[in-house]
Coordinates of C-alpha atoms in Angstrom, one line a residue:
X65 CA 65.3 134.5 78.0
X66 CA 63.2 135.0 75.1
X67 CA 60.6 138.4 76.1
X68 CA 57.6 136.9 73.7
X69 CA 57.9 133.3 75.4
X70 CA 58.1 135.3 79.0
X71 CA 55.4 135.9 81.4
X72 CA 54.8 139.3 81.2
X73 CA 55.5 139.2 77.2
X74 CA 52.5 136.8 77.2
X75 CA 50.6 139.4 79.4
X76 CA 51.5 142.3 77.1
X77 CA 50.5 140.2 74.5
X78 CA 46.7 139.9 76.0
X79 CA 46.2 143.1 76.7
X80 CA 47.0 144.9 73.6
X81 CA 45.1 141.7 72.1
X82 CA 41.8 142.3 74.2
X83 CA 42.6 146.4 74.0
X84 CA 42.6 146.1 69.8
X85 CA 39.4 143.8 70.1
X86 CA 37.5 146.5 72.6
X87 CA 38.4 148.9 69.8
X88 CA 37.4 147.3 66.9
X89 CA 34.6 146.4 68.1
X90 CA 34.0 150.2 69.2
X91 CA 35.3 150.9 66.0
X92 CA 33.1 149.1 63.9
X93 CA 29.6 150.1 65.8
X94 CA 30.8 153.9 65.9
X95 CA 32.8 155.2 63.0
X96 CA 29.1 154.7 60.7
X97 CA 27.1 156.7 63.6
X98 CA 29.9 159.4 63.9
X99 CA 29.6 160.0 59.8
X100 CA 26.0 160.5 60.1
X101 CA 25.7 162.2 63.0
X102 CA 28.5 164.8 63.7
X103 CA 29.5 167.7 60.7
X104 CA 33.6 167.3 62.4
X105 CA 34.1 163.4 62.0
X106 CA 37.6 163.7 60.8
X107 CA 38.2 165.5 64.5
X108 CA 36.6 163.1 66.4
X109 CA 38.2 160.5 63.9
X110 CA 41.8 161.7 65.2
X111 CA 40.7 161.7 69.0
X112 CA 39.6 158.4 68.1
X113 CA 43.2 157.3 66.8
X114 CA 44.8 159.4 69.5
X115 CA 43.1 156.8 72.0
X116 CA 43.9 154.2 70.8
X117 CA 48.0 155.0 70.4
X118 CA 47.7 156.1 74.1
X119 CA 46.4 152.5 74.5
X120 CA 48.7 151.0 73.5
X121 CA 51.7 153.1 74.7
X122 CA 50.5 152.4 78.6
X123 CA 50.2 148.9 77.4
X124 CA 53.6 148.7 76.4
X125 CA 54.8 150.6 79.4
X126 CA 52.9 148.9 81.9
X127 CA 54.4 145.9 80.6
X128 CA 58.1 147.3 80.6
X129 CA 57.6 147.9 84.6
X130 CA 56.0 144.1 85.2
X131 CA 59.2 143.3 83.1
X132 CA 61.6 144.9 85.4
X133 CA 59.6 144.2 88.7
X134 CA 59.0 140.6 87.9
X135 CA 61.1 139.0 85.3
X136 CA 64.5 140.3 85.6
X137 CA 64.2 139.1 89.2
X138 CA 62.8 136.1 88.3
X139 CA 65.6 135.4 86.2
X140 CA 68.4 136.4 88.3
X141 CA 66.3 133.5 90.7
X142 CA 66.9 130.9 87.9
X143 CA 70.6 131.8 86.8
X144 CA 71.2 131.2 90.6
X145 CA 69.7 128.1 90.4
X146 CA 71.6 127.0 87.9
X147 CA 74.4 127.9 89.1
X148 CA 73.9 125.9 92.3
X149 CA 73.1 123.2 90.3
X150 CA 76.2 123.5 88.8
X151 CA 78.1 122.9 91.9
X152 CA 78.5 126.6 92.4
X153 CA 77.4 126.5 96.1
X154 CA 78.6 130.0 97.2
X155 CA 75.9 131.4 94.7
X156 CA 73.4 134.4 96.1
X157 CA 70.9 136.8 95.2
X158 CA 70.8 140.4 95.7
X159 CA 67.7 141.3 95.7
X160 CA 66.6 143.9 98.6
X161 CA 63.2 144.5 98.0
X162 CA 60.3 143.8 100.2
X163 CA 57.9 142.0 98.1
X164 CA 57.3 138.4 97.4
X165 CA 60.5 138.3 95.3
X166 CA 62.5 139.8 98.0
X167 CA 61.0 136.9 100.2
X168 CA 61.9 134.4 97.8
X169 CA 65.3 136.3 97.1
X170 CA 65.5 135.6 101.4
X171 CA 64.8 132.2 100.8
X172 CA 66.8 131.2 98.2
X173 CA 69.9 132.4 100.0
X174 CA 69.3 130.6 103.5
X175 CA 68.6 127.4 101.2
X176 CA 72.1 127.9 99.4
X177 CA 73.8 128.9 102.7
X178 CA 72.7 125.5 104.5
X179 CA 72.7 123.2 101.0
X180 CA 76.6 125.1 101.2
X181 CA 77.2 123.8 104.9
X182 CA 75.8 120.4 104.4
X183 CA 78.1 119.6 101.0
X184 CA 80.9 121.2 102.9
X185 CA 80.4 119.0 106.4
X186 CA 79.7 116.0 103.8
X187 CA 83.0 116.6 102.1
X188 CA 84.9 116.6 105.1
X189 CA 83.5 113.8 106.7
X190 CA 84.1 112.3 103.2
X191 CA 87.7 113.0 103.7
X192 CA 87.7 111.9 106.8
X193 CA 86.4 108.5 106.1
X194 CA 89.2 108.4 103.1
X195 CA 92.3 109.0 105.0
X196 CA 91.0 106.6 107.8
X197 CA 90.3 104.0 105.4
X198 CA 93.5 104.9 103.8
X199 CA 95.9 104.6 106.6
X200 CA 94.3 101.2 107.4
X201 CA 96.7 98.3 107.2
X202 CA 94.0 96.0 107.1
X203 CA 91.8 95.5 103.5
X204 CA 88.7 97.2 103.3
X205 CA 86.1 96.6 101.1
X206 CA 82.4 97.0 100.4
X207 CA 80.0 95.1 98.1
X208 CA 76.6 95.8 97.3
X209 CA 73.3 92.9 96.9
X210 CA 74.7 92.2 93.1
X211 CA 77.8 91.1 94.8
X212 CA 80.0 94.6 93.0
X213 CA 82.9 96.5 95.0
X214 CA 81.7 100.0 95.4
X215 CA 83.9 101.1 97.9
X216 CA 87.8 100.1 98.8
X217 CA 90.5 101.4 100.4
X218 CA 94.1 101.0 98.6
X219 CA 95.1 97.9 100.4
X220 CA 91.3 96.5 99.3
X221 CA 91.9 97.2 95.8
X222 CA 95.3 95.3 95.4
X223 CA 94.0 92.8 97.2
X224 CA 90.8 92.6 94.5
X225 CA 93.2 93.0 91.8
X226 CA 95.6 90.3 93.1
X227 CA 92.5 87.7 93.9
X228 CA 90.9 88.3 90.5
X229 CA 93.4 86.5 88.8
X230 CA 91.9 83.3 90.8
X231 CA 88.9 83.1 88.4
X232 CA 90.8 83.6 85.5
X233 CA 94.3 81.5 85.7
X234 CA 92.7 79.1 82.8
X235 CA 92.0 81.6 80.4
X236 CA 94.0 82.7 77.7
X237 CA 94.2 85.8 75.4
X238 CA 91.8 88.4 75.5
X239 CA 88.9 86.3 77.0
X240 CA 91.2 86.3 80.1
X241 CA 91.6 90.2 80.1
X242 CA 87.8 90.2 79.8
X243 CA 87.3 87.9 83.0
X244 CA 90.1 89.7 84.8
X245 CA 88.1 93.1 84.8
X246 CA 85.0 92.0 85.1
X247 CA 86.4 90.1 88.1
X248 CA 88.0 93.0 90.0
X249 CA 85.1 94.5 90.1
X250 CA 83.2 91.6 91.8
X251 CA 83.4 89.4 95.3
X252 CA 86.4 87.1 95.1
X253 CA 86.4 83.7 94.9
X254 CA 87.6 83.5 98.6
X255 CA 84.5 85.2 99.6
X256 CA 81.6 84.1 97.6
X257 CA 80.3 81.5 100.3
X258 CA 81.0 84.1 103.8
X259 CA 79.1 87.1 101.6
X260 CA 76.2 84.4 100.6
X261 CA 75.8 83.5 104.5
X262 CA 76.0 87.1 105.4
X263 CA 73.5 88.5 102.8
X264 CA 71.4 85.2 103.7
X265 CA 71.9 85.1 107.4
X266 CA 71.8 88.9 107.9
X267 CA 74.7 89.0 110.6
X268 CA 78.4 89.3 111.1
X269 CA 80.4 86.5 109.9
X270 CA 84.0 85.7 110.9
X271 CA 86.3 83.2 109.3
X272 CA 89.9 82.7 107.9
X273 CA 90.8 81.8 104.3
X274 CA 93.5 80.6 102.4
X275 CA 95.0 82.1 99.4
X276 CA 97.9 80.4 97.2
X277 CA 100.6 81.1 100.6
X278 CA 98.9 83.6 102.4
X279 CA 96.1 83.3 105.2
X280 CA 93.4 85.8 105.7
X281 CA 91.1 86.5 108.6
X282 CA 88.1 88.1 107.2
X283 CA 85.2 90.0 108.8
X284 CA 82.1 90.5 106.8
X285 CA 79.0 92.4 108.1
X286 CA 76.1 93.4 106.8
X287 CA 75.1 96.6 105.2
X288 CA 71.5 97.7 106.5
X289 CA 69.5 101.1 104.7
X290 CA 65.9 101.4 106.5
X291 CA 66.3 97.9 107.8
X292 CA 67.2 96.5 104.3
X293 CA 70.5 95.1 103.7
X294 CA 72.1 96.9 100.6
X295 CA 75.4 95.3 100.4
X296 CA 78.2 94.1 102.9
X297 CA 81.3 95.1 104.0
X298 CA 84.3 92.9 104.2
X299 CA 87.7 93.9 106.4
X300 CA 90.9 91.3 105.8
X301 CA 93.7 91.2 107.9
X302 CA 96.8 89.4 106.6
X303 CA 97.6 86.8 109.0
X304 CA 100.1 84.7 107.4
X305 CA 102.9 85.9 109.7
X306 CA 101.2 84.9 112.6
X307 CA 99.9 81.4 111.0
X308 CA 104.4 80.8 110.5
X309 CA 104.9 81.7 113.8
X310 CA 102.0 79.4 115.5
X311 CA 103.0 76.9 113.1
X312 CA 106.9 77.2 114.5
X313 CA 105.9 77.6 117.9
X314 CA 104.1 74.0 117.4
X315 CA 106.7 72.6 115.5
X316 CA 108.9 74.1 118.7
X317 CA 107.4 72.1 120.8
X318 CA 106.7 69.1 119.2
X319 CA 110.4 69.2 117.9
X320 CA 111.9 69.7 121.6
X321 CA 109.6 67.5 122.8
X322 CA 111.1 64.7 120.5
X323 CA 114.6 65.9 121.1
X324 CA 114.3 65.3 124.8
X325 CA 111.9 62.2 124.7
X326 CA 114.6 60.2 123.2
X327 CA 117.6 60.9 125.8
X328 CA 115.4 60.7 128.8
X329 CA 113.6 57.3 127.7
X330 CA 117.1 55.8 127.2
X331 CA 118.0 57.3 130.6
X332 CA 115.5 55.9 132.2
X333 CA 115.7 52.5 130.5
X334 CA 119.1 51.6 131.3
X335 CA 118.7 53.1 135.4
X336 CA 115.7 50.9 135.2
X337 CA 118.4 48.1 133.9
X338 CA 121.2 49.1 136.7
X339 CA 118.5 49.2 139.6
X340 CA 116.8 45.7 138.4
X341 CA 120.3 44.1 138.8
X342 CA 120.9 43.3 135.0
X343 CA 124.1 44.2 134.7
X344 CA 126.1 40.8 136.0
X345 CA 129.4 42.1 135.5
X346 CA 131.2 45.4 136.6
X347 CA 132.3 45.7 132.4
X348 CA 128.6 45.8 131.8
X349 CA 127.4 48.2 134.6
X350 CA 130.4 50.7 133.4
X351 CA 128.5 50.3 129.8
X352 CA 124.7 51.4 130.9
X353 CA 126.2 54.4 133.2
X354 CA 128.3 55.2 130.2
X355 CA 125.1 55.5 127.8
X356 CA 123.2 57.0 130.9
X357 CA 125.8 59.5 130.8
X358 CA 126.8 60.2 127.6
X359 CA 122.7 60.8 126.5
X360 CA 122.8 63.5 129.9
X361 CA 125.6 65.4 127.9
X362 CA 123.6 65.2 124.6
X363 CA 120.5 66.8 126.8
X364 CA 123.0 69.4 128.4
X365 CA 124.0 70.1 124.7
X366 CA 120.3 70.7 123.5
X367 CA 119.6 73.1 126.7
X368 CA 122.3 75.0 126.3
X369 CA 121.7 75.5 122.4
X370 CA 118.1 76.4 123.3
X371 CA 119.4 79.0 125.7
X372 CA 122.0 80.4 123.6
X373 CA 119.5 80.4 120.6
X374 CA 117.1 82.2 122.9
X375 CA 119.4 85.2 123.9
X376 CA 120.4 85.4 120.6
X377 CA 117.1 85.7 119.1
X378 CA 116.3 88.6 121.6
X379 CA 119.3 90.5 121.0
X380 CA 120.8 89.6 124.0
X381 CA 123.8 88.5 121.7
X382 CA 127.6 88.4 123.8
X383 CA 130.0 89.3 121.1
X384 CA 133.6 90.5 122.7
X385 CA 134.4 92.2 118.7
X386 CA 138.1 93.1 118.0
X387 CA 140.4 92.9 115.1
X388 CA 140.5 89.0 114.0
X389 CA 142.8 87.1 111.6
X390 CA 140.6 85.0 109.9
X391 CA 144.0 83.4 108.2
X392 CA 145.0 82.3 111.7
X393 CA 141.4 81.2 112.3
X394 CA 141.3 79.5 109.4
X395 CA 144.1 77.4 109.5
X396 CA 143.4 76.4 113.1
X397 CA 140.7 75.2 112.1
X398 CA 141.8 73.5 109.2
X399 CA 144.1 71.2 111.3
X400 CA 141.1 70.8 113.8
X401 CA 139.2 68.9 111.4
X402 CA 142.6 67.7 109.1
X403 CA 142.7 64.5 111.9
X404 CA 139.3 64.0 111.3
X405 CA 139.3 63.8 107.7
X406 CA 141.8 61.1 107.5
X407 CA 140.2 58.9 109.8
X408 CA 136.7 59.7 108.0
X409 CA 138.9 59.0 104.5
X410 CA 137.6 62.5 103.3
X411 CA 139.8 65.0 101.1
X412 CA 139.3 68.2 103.2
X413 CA 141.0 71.3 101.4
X414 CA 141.8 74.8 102.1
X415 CA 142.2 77.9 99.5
X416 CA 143.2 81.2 100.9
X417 CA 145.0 84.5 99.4
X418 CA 148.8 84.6 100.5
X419 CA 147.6 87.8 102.2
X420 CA 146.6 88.2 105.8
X421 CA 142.3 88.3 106.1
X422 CA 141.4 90.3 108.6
X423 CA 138.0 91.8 110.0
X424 CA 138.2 94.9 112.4
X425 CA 135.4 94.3 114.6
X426 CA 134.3 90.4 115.0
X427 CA 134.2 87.8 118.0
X428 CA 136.8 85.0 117.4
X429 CA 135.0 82.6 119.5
X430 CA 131.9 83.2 117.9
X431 CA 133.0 82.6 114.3
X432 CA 135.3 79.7 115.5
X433 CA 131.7 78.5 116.4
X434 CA 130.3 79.1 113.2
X435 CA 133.1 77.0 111.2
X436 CA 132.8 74.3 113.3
X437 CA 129.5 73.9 112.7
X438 CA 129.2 74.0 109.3
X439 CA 132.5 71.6 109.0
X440 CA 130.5 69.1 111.1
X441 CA 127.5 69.4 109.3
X442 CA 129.8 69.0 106.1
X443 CA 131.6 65.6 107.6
X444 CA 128.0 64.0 109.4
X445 CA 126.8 64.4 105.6
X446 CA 129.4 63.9 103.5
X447 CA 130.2 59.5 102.8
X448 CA 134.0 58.5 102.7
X449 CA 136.2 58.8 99.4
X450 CA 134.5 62.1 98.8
X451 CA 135.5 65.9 99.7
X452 CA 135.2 69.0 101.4
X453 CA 136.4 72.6 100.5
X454 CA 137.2 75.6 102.2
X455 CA 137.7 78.5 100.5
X456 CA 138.0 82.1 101.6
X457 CA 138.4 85.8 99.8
X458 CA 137.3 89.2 99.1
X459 CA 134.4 90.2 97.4
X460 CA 132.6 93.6 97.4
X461 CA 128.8 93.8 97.4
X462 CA 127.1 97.2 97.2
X463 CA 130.3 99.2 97.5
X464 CA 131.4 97.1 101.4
X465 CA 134.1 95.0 100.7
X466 CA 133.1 91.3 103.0
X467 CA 135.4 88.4 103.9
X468 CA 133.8 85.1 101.7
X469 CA 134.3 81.8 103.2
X470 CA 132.9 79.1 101.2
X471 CA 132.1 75.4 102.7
X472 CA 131.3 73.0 99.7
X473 CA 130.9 69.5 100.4
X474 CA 130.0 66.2 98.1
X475 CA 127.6 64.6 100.2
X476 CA 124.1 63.8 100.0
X477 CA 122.9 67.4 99.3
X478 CA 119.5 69.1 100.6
X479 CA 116.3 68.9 98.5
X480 CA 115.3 72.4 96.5
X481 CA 112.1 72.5 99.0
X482 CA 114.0 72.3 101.5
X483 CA 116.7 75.0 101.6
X484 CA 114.6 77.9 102.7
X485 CA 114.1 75.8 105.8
X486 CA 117.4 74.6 106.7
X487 CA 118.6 77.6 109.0
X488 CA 115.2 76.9 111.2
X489 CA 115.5 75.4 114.6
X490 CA 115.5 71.8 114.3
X491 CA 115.8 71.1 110.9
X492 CA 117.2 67.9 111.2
X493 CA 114.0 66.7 113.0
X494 CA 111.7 67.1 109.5
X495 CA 112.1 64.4 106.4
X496 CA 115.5 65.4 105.8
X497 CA 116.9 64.6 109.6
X498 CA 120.2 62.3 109.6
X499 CA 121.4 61.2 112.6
X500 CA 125.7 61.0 112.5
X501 CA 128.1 60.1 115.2
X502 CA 128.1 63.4 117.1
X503 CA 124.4 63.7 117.7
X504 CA 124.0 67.2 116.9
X505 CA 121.0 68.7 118.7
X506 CA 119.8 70.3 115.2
X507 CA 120.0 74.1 116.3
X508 CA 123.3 74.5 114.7
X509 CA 122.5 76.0 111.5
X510 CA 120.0 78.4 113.5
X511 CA 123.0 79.8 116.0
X512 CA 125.0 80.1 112.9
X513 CA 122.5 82.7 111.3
X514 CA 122.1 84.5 114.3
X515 CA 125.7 84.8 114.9
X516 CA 126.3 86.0 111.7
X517 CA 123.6 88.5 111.5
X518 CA 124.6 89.6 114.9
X519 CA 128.6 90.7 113.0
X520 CA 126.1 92.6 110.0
X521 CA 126.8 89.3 107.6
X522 CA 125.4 87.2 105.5
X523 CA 125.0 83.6 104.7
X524 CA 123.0 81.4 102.3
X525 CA 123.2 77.9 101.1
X526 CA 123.0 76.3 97.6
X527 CA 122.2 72.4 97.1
X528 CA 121.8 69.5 94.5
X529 CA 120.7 66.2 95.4
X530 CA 123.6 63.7 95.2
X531 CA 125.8 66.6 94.4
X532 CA 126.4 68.4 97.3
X533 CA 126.0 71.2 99.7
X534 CA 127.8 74.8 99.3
X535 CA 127.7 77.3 102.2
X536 CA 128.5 80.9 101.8
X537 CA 129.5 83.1 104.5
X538 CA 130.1 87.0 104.2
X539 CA 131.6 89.0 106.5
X540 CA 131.7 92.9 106.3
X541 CA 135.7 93.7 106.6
X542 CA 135.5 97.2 108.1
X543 CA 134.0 97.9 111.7
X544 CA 130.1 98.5 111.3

């Protein structure tokens, strides 16, 4: 710090300013009466001068002390305070006097010690806030009255970043870029009309949106600062799991519902027919107790299916595994369907290694059950004068060799939309359903998934309309 532009430089200044004055002006009315009056002026001349250096030296030295005394702690007052400033909160004085600076030496250090305390206990509960809002699995994030994110946890700022797009799909170019960061950085399209009611309103609002295949539930409340509302904050909870699943569990019922409505309206129908005397011949009374019969053992079917799917579904899978031959199994199965593809004038074909396939650790019934299934889906789809493959062999996948069984059929084929339904329960009942000769309850395709995922397999489906369907099956070889 510059001494001149200092307090006591300033003092120092005035007093040898007002001390030169007082003796000039002494000066100037005694010097004339001392050279008339006195015979030794030069004497008194020189005691004169000596005064006046003596002045001025206790001046200056009086000045030095204030200097010391007052400005050096004075300064080390303002370095500290800038250094505080700074962010250097563990910053104190030293000073151990028992003056006024002392006092405000005191001072200064109790005000550092707490200002210390509070940033620290600010800075925790800081980080407290962040790792809660960071191990949220919801999306949390807060807007202020201009409708701006200021605050998000990571799951809020994909979510921004993902949903900014929305506003800026028909842009192209840089214009786009422009709109997609501006837009990140403000309320989603989703959300504009539940923050207007919120900032509007002034209370909690509650509601569930849809974006492109997800669903949201989203709960907005307001942000209040001395009964003012400064922004909002918004938490999103990904639903669209539980949507599926209450969709499915409709579907369920609607689709069981159908599924048994049928059978037990013909049921009851043709006992209505039998007990109204309707039937005038025995040939004919054999006929409605056959159909009465016959949709019982459909309903048996379905209940069973439903059960089996069930235990399945909850792990509660009955697999006897051993070592199978799955050329054995193959061709046994083959010649279960061979009678049935001559009457049904279909070409039905198997391709196998000359080898032996085996698997060390499956359940022969179970996959017996699989083949048949897909075989009969293959024949209730597939028109005459057309044909079905099977063909089986190695393949490795991710260094584990599987058994691969493909099922191709020429039939009507499945729709693109539609495949990542088909393994579903009751697939057959949506705008794809055909009814064949056997009836099928339309949980096959679902036990067949569980039963393979229950051996550690695999199985997808490709499809063209008027082409045909092909089924692949994996099966890991070695015991799992």
């Amino acid at each position: 710090m510059n001494f001149w532009r200092s307090l006591v430089g300033k003092l120092w200044i005035t007093i040898i300013c007002l001390v030169a004055v007082v003796l000039i002006t002494l000066g100037l009315f005694l010097l004339p009466y001392i050279d008339s009056n006195f015979a030794n002026s030069g004497a008194i001349k020189r005691l004169f001068l000596y005064t006046c250096m003596i002045g001025f030296s206790l001046t200056t030295f009086f000045a030095l002390f204030l200097f010391t005394k007052i400005t050096q702690p004075m300064q080390q007052v303002i370095e500290a305070a800038n250094n505080i400033r700074k962010g250097e909160y563990g910053t104190r004085l030293k000073l151990m006097t028992s003056d006024e600076i002392g006092q405000l030496a005191t001072s200064f250090n109790h005000m550092a010690a707490e200002l210390e305390a509070n940033i620290r206990s600010l800075n925790h509960e800081k980080a407290h806030l962040s790792s809660v809002l960071r191990s949220m699995s919801d999306s949390v994030i807060t807007f202020d009255t201009e409708g701006n994110a200021i605050l998000t946890n990571p799951h809020g700022q994909h979510l921004l970043e993902a949903w900014a797009g929305l506003d800026g799909e028909e842009a192209e170019g840089e214009e786009a870029g422009t709109k997609l960061a501006a837009a990140a950085l403000a309320v989603p399209a989703p959300l504009r009309t539940l923050f207007a009611q919120t900032l509007s309103e002034g209370r909690d609002q509650r509601a569930n949106v849809h974006v492109r295949q997800g669903a949201w539930s989203v709960h907005m409340a307001p942000l209040y600062v001395e009964n003012q509302i400064r922004g909002a904050v918004a938490v999103l909870r990904d639903v669209t799991e539980e949507v599926r699943l209450e969709k499915m569990r409709t579907d369920f019922v609607a689709n069981v519902s159908h599924e048994i409505r049928t059978p037990l309206s013909m049921m009851q129908g043709y006992s209505e027919a039998l007990l109204d005397g309707m039937a005038t011949s025995p040939e004919e009374s054999s006929e409605l107790v056959q159909v009465i019969y016959d949709e019982s053992l459909r309903m048996g079917r379905l209940v069973k299916d439903l059960l089996d799917l069930a235990r399945m579904e909850a792990g509660y899978t009955d697999t006897a595994k051993a070592e199978v031959n799955m050329s054995e199994l193959l061709e046994r199965i083959f010649r279960k369907f061979s009678v049935r593809a001559k009457e049904r004038d279909i070409r039905l074909t198997l391709e196998k290694p000359d080898g032996i396939l085996l698997l060390k650790a499956a359940d022969e019934d179970k996959l017996e059950q699989v083949l048949t299934n897909l075989l009969d889906n293959a024949f209730r789809h597939t028109p005459a004068g057309k044909a079905i493959a099977i063909a089986a062999g190695h393949t490795v996948l991710e260094g584990r060799r599987y058994l691969e069984i493909v099922i191709r059929d020429e039939g009507v084929g499945i729709a693109e939309e539609d495949l990542p339904f088909i393994f579903e329960r009751f697939y057959k009942a949506d705008k794809a359903r055909v009814r064949g000769e056997s009836g099928g309850t339309g949980l096959g395709l679902a036990i067949v998934k569980n039963i393979v995922e229950a051996h550690r397999g695999l199985i997808s489906a490709t499809s063209k309309v008027g082409e045909g369907t092909a089924f692949t099956l994996r099966l890991p070889v070695e015991k799992q």
